[in-house]
PDB file of C-alpha atoms in Angstrom:
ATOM      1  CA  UNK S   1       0.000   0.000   0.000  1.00 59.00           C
ATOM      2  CA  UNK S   2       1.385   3.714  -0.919  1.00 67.00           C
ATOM      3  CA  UNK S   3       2.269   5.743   2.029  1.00 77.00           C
ATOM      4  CA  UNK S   4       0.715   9.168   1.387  1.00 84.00           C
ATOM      5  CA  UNK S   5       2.517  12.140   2.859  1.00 91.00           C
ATOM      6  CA  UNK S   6       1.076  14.163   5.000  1.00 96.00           C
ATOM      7  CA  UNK S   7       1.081  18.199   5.868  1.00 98.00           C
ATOM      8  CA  UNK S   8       2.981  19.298   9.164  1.00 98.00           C
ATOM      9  CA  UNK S   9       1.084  22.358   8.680  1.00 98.00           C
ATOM     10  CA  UNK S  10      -1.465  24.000   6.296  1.00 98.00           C
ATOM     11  CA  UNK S  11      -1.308  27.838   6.356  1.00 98.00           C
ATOM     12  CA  UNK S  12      -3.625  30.376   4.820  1.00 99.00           C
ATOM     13  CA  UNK S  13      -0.956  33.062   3.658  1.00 98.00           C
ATOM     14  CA  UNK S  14      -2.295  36.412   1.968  1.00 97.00           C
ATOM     15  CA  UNK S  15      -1.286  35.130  -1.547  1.00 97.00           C
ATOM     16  CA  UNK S  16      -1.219  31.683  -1.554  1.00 98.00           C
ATOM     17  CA  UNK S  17      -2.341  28.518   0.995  1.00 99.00           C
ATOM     18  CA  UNK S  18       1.035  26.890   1.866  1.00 98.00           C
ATOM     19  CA  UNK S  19       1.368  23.336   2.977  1.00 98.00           C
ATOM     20  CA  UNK S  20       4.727  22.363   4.874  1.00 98.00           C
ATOM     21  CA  UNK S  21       4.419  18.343   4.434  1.00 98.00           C
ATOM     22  CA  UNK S  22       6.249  15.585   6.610  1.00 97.00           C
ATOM     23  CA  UNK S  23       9.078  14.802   4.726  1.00 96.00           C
ATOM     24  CA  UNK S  24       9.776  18.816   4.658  1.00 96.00           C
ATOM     25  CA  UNK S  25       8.514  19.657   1.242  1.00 96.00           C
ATOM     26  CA  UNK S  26       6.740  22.761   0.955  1.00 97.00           C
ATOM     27  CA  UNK S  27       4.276  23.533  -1.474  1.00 98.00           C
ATOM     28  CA  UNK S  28       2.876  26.923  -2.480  1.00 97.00           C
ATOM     29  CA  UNK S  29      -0.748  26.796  -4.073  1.00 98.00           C
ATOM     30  CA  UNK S  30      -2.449  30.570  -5.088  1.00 98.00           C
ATOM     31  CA  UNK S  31      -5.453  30.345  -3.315  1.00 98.00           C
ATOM     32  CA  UNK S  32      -7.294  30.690  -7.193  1.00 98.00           C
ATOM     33  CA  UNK S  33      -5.745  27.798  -8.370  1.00 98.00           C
ATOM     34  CA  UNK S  34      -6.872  25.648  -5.776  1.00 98.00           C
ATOM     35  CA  UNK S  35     -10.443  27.324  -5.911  1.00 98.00           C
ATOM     36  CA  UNK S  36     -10.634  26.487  -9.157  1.00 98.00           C
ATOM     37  CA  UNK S  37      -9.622  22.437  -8.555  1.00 97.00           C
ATOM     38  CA  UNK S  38     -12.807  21.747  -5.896  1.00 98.00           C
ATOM     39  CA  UNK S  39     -13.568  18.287  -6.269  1.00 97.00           C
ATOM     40  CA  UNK S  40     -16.741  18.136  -5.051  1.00 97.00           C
ATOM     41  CA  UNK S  41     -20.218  17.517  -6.739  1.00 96.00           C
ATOM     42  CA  UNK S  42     -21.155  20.867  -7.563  1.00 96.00           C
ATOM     43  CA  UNK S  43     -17.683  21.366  -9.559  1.00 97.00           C
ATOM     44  CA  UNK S  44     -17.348  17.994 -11.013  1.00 97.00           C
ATOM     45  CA  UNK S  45     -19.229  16.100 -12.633  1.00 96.00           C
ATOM     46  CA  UNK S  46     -19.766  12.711 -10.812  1.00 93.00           C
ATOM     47  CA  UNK S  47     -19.919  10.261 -13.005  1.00 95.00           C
ATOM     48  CA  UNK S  48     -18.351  11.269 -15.889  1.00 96.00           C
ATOM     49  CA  UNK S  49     -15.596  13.526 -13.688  1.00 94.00           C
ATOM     50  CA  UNK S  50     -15.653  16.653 -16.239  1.00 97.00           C
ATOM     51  CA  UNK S  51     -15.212  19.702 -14.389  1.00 96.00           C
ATOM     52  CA  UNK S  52     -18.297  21.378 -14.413  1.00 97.00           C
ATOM     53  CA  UNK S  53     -17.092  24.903 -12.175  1.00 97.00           C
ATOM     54  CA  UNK S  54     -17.116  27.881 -14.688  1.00 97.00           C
ATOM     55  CA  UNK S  55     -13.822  29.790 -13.894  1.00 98.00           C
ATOM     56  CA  UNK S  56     -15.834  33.349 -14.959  1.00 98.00           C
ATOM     57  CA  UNK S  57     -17.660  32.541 -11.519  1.00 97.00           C
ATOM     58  CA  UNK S  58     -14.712  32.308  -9.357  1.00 98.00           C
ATOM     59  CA  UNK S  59     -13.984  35.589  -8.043  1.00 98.00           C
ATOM     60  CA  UNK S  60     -10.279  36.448  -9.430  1.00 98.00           C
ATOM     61  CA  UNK S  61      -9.405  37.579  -5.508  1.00 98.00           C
ATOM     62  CA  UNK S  62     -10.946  34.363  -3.678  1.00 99.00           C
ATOM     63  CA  UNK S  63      -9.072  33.380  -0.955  1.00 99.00           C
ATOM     64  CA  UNK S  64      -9.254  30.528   1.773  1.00 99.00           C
ATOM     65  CA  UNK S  65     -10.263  31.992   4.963  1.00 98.00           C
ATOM     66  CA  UNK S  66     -10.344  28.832   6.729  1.00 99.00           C
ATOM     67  CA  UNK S  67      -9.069  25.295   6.949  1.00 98.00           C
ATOM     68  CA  UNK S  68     -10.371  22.080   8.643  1.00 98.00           C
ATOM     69  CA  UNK S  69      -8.856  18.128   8.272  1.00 97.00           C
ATOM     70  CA  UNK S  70     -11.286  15.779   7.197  1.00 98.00           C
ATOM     71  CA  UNK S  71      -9.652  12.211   8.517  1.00 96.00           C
ATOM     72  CA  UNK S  72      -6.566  11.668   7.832  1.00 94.00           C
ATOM     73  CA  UNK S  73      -6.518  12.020   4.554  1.00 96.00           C
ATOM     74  CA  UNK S  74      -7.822  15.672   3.508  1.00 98.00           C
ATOM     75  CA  UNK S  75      -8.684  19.078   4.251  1.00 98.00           C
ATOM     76  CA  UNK S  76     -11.766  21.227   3.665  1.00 98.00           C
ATOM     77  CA  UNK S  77     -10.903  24.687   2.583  1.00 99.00           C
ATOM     78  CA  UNK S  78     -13.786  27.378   3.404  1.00 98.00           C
ATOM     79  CA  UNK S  79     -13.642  29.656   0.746  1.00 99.00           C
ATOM     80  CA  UNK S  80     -14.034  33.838   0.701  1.00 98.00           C
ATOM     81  CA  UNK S  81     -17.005  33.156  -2.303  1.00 98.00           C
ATOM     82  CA  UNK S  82     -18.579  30.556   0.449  1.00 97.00           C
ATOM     83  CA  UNK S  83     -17.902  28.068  -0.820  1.00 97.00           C
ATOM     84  CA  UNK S  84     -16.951  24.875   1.123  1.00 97.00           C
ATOM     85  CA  UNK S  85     -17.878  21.559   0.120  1.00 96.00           C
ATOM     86  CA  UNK S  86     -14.050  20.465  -1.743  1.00 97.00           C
ATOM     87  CA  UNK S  87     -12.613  17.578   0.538  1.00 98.00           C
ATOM     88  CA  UNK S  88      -8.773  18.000  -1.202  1.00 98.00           C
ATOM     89  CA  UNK S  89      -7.203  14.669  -0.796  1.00 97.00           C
ATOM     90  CA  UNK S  90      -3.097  14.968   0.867  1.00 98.00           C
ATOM     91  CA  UNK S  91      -2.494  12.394  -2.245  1.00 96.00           C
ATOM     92  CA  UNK S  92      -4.075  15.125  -5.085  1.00 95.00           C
ATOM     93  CA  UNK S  93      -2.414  17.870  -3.123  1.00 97.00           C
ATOM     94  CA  UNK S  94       0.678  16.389  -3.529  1.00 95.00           C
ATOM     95  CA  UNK S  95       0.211  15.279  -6.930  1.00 94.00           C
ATOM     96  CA  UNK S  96      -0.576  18.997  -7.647  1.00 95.00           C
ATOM     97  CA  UNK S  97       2.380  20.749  -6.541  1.00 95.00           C
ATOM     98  CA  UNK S  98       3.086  23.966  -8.548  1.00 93.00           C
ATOM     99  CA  UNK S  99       7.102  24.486  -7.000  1.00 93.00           C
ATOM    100  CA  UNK S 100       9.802  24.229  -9.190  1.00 93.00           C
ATOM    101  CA  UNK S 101      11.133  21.361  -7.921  1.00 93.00           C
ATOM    102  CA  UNK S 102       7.789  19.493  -8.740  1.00 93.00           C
ATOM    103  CA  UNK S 103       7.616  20.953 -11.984  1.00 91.00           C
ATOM    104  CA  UNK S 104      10.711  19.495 -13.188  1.00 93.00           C
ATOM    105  CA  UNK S 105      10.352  16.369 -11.990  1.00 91.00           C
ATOM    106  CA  UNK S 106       6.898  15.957 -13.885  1.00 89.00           C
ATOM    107  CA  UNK S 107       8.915  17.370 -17.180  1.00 91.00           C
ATOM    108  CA  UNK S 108      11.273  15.061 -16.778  1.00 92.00           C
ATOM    109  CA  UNK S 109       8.585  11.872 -15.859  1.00 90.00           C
ATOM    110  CA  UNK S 110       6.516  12.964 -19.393  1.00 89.00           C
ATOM    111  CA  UNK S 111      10.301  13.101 -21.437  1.00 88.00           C
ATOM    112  CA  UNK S 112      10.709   9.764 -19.796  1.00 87.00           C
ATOM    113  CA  UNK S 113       7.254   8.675 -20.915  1.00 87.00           C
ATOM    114  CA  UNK S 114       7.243   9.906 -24.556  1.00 81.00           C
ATOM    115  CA  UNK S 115      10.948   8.160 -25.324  1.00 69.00           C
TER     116      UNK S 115
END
């Protein structure tokens, strides 16, 4: 079974949320660009898992104004628009780093993959 990292500590920052994981990585995410990633029903489709969230409706200065863990395996963001029902998985988090050090190793992961 994969051993998903966890956060150390989620913080709501003026420009961006900023998780500080376990195993020390920190990742940066502009509190739009997660906004605009909800997972939940009204955002995604269910079954066929299209996203379903207009961007035009997401204010372009949303932030998260608050944070709660759901389990031990996510977080619930409560967003400045009201919006609150997202459950953002650690795993997807992860997965969606924007730093450069993630960056590069996904560039080098699809050069691996197209070879």
């Amino acid at each position: 079974m994969e051993q998903i990292v966890k956060p150390d500590a989620i913080n709501l920052e003026d420009d961006a949320v900023v998780i500080l994981w376990e195993d020390a990585h920190r990742s940066p995410f502009p509190h739009r660009f997660l906004r605009l990633r909800c997972p939940c029903a009204s955002c995604v489709d269910e079954m066929s898992g299209k996203r379903t969230l207009d961007p035009d409706t997401v204010p372009q200065d949303v932030k998260a104004v608050d944070q709660m863990p759901v389990g031990a395996y996510g977080v619930q963001f409560l967003w400045s628009d009201t919006h609150y029902t997202g459950i953002y998985t650690y795993k997807v988090l992860r997965a969606a780093c924007i730093c450069i050090i993630c960056a590069e190793a996904r560039a080098q992961a699809e050069k691996k993959a197209g070879s």
